[in-house]
Coordinates of C-alpha atoms and ligand atoms in Angstrom, one line a residue:
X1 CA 42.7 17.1 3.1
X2 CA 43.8 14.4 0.5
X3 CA 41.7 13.5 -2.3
X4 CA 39.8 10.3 -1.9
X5 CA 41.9 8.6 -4.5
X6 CA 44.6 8.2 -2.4
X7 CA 42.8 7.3 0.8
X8 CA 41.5 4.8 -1.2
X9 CA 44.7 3.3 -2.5
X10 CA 46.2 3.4 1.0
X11 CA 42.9 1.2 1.9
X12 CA 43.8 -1.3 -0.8
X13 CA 47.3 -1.7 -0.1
X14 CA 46.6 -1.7 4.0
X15 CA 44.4 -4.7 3.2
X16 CA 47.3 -5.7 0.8
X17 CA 49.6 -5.7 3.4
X18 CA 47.6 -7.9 5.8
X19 CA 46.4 -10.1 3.6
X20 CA 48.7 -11.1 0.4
X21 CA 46.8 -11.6 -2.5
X22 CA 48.7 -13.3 -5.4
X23 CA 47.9 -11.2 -9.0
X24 CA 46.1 -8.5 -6.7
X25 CA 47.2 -5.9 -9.2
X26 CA 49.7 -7.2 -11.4
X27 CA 50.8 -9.5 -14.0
X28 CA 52.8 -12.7 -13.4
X29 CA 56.2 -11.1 -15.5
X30 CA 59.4 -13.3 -14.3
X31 CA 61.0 -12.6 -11.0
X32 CA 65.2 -12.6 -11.0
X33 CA 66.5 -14.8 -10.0
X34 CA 70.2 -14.5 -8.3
X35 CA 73.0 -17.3 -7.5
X36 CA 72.3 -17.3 -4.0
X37 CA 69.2 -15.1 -3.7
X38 CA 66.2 -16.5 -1.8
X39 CA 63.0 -15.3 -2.4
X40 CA 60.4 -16.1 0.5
X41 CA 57.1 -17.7 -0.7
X42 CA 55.1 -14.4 0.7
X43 CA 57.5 -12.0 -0.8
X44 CA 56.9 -13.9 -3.8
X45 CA 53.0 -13.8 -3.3
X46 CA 53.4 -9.6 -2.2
X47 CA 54.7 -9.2 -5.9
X48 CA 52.6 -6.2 -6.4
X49 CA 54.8 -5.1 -9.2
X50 CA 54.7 -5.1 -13.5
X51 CA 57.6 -5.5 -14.4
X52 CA 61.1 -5.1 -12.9
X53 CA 63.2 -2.1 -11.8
X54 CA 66.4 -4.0 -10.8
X55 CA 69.2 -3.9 -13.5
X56 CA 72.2 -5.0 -13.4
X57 CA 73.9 -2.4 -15.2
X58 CA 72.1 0.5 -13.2
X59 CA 74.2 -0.4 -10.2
X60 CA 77.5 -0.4 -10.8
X61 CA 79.9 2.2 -8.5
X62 CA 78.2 1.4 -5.4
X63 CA 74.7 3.7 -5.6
X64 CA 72.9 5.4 -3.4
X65 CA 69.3 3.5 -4.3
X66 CA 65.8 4.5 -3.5
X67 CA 62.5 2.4 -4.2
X68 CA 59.5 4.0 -3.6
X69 CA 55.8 2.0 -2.9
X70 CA 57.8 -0.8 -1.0
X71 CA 55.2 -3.6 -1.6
X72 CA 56.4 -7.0 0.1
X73 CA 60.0 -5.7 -0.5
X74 CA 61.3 -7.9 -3.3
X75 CA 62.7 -5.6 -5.4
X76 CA 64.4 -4.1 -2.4
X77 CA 66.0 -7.0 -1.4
X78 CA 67.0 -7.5 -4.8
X79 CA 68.2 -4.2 -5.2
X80 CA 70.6 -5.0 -1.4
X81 CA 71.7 -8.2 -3.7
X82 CA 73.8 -5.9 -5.8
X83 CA 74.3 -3.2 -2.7
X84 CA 75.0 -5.0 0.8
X85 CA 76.0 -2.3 2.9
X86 CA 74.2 -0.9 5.6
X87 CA 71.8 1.8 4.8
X88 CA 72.4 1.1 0.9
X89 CA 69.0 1.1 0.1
X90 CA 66.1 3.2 1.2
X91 CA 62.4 2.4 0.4
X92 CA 59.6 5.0 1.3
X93 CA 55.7 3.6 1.5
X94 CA 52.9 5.8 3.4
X95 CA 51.1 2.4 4.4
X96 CA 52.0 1.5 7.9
X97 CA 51.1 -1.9 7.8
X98 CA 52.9 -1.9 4.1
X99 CA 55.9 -1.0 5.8
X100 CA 55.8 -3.5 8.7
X101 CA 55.0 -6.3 6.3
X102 CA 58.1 -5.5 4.5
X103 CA 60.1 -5.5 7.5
X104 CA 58.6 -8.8 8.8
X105 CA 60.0 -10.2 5.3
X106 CA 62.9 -9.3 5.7
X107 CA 63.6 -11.0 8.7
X108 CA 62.6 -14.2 6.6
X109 CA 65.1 -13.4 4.3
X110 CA 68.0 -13.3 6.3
X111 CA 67.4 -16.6 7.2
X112 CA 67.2 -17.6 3.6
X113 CA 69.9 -15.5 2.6
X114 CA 73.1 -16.0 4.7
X115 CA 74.3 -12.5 2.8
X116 CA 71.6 -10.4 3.9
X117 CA 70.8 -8.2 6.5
X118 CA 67.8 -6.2 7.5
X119 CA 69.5 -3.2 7.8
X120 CA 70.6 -3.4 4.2
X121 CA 67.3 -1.6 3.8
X122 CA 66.4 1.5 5.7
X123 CA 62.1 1.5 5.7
X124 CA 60.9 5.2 5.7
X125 CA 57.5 6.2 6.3
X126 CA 56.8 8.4 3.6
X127 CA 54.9 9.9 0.7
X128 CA 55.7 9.8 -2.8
X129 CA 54.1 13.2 -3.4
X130 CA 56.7 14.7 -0.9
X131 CA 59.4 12.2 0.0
X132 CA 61.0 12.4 2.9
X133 CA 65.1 12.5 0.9
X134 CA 67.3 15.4 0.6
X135 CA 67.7 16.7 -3.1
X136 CA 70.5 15.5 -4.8
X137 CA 71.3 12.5 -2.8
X138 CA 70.5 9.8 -4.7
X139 CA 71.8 7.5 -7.5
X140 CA 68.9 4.7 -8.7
X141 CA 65.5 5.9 -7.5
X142 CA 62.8 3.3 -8.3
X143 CA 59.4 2.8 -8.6
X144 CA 57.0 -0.1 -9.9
X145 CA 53.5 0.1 -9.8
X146 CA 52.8 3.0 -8.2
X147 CA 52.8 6.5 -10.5
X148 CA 50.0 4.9 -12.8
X149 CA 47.5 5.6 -10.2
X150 CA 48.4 8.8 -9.6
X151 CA 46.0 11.8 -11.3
X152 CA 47.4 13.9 -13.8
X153 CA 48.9 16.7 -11.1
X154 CA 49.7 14.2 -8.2
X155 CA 51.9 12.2 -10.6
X156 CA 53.8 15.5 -11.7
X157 CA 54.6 15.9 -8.4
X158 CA 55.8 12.6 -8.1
X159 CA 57.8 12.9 -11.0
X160 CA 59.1 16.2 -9.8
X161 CA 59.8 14.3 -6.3
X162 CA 62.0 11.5 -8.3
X163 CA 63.8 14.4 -10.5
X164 CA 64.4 16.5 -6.8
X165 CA 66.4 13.5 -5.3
X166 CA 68.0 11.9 -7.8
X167 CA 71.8 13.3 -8.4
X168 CA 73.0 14.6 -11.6
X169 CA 72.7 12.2 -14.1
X170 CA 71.0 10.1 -11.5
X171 CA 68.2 7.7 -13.0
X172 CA 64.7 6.8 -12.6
X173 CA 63.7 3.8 -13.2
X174 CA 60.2 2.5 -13.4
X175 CA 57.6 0.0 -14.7
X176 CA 54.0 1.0 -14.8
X177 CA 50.9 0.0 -16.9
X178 CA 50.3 1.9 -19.9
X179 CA 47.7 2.1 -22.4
X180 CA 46.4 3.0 -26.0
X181 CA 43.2 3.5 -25.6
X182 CA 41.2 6.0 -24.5
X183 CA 40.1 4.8 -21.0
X184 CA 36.3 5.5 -20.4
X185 CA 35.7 8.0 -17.9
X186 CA 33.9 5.9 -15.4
X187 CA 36.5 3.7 -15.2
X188 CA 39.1 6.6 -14.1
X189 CA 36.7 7.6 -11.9
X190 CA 36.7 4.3 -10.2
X191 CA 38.8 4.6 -6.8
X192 CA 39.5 1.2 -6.5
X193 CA 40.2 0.1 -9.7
X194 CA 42.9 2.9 -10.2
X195 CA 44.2 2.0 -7.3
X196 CA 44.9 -2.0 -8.2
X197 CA 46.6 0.0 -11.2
X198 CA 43.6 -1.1 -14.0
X199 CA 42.6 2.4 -15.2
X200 CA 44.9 5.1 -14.4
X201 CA 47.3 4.3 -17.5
X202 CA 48.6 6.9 -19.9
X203 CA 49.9 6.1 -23.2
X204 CA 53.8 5.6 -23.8
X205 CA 53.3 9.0 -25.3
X206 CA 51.4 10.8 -22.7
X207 CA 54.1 9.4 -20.3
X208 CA 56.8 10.3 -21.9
X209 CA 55.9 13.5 -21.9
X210 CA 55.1 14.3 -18.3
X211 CA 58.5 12.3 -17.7
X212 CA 60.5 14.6 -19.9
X213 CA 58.6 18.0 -19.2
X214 CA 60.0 17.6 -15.2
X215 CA 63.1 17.7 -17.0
X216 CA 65.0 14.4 -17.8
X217 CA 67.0 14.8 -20.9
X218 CA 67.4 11.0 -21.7
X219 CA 64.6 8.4 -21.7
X220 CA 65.1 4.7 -22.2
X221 CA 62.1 2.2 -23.2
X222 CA 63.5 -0.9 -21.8
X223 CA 60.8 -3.6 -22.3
X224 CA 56.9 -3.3 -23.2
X225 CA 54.7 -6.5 -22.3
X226 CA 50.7 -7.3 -22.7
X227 CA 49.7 -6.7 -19.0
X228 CA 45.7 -6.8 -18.3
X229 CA 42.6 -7.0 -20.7
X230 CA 39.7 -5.1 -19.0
X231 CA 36.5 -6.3 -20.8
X232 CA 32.8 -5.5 -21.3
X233 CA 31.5 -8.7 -19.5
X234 CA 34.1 -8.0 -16.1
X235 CA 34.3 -4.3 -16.4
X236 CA 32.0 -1.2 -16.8
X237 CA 33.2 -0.8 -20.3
X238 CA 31.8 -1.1 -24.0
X239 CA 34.6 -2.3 -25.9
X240 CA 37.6 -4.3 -25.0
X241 CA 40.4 -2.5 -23.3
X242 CA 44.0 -3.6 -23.8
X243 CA 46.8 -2.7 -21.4
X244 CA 50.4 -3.0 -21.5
X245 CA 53.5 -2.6 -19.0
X246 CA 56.3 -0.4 -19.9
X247 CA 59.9 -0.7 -18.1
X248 CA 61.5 2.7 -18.2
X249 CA 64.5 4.5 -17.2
X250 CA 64.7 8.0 -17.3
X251 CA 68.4 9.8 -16.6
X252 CA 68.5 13.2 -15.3
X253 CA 71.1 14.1 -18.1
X254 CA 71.2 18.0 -19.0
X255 CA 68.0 18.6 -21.5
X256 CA 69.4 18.7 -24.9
X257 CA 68.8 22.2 -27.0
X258 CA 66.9 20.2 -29.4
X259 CA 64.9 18.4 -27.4
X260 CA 65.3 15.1 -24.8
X261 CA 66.8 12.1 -26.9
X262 CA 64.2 8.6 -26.0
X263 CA 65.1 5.3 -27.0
X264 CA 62.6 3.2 -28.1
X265 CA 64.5 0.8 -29.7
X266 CA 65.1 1.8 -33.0
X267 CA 68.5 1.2 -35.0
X268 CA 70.0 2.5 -38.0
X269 CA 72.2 0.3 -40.1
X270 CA 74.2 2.0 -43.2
X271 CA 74.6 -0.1 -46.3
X272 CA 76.1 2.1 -48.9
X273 CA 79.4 1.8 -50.6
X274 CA 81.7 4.0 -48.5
X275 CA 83.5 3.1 -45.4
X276 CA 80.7 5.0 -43.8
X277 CA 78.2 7.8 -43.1
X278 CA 78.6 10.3 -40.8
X279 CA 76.1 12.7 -40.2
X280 CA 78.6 15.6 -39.1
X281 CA 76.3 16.1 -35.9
X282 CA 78.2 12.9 -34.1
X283 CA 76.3 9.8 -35.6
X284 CA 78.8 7.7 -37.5
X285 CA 77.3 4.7 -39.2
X286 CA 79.7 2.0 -40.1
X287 CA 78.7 -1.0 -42.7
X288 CA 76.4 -2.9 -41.9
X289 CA 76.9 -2.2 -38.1
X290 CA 73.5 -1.8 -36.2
X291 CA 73.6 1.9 -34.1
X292 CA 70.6 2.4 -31.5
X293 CA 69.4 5.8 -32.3
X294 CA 67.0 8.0 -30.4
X295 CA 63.5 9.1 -31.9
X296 CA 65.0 12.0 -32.4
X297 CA 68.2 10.8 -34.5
X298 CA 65.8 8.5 -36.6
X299 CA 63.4 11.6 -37.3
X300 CA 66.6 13.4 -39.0
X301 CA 68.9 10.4 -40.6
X302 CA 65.1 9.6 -42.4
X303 CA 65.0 13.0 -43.3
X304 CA 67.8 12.8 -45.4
X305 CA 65.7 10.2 -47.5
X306 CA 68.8 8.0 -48.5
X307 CA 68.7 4.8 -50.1
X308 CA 71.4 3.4 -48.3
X309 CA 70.3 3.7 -44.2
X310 CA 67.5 1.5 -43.0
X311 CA 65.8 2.7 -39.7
X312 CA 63.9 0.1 -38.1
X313 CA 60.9 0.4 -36.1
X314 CA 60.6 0.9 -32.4
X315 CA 61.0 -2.8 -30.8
X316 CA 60.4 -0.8 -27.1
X317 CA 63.4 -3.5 -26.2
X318 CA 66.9 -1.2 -25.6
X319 CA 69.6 -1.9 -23.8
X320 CA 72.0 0.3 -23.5
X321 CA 74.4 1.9 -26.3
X322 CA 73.7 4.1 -29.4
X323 CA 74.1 7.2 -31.1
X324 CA 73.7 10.0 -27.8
Ligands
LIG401 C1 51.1 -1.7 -6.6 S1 52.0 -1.7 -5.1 C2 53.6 -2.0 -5.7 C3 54.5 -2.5 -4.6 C4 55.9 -2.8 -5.1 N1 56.5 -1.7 -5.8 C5 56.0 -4.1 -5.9 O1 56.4 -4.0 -7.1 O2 55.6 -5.1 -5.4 C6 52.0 0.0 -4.6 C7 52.8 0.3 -3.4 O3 52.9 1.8 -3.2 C8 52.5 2.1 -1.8 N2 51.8 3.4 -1.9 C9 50.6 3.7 -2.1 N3 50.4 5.0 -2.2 C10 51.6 5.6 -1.9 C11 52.1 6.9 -1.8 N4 51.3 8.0 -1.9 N5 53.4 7.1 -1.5 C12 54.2 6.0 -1.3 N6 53.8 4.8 -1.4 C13 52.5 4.5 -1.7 C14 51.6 0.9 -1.4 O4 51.5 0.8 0.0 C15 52.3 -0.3 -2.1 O5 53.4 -0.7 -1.3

């Protein structure tokens, strides 16, 4: 017998499904926006999502891609954008009428898309608690808006589900709500509201955490956006709650002895009077030449205490590069 969480969130997303509701969950972030991609005004409006999972530089040598929580399907059609081939893609959801709604859409888009076909995308009935994809078969596996409403042991699973799939140094990519604040209890509590992805957030931290403990050795902090305020006048709540969304892509890269290496956007710059530094453990910092460094890399050049590196603060903006 499932827990009544996640009867619930099927519920919301059934009505979801049936009945688009603009902002039902999610912020307004920019959607891509392709040369020659169409984007139907009810995919558009079925925009369940925080953030994006699609990048560019993910999908290079022709992936295997999986999306998970298939919403309208924008992100999957997106994701075809970069993959066109039969069967490229593969998006799970355990909401039936979810999964029709998709399809439906997607016979709008070929119509709007002379590139496109349906078949690009092959629609699984599924559960992200036990998907329905062999283990080491896939390349991108995505998810947006989904894992923040899972409970503490339902999103390990998840996680364990993603890490399962995904090839070696496959990667996870995902955007979800987080948040800083200690979320009241009731709130938590609250089926519904954890399941339009209000009050089931973590903090980066917390996330991190369960993301590296399944075992992903490399964690990127892509972008982090202001994403919903819950307040005392709307919401059960005595003070004002403030929520962010989190892009993230984790890489199931061998765990590193000393730890997993996460990027959060911090650099190190040298400015001293030699040609460079090097650190003798592979981090070579060259004049004035910014190097994105791990968490890990800036807890141990700062440790050195020199006057001639600067380490700059997380920006929770990385793209790509840097020291590991
Ligand atoms: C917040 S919506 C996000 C939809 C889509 N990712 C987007 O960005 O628009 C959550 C999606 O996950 C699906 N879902 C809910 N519970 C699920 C589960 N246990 N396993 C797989 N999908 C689930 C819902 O049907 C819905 O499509």
């Amino acid at each position: 017998m499932q827990q009544g969480y996640l009867e619930t969130t099927k519920n919301v997303y059934k009505e979801a499904a049936e009945n688009p509701q603009v902002g039902l969950c999610c912020t307004t972030t920019p959607v891509w926006q392709f040369p020659g991609l169409s984007i139907s005004k009810k995919m558009l409006e079925m925009n369940y999502g925080c953030g994006s999972t699609v990048h560019p530089r993910d999908l290079v040598n022709n992936p295997k891609i999986l999306y998970v929580g298939v919403g309208g399907g924008m992100e999957l059609l997106q994701f075809s954008y970069f993959s066109r081939q039969m069967g490229g893609v593969t998006g799970v959801d355990v909401v039936d009428e979810m999964l029709q709604a998709c399809k439906e859409n997607f016979i709008e888009a070929e119509k709007q898309n002379p590139w496109f076909r349906s078949g690009f995308v092959k629609l699984v009935k599924g559960d992200a608690l036990r998907l329905p994809i062999e283990d080491n078969s896939i390349d991108v596996a995505a998810q947006n808006c989904l894992f923040n409403i899972f409970k503490h042991d339902d999103l390990k699973k998840a996680l364990q589900e993603m890490y399962r799939v995904l090839k070696p140094r496959g990667r996870l990519v995902l955007s979800d709500p987080i948040c800083e604040q200690e979320i009241p209890e009731n709130l938590r509590e609250d089926e519904r509201l954890r399941a339009l992805c209000l009050s089931g957030s973590l903090s980066l931290k917390e996330y991190i955490k369960m993301i590296t403990d399944v075992g992903f050795g490399t964690v990127e902090i892509r972008a982090k956006r202001p994403y919903r305020i819950l307040d005392p006048v709307n919401y059960d709540t005595d003070e004002l709650i403030y929520i962010e969304s989190v892009e993230v892509c984790a890489i199931k890269d061998p765990m590193p002895v000393d730890g997993p290496c996460v990027f959060t956007g911090k650099t190190a710059i040298y400015y001293g009077t030699e040609d460079c530094f090097d650190d003798e453990k592979g981090h070579v910092l060259l004049p004035n030449q910014p190097l994105a460094i791990c968490d890990k890399t800036a807890g141990a050049l700062k440790a050195l205490n020199r006057n001639d590196i600067f380490i700059s603060n997380s920006t929770y903006f990385y793209d790509g590069g840097g020291c590991c």
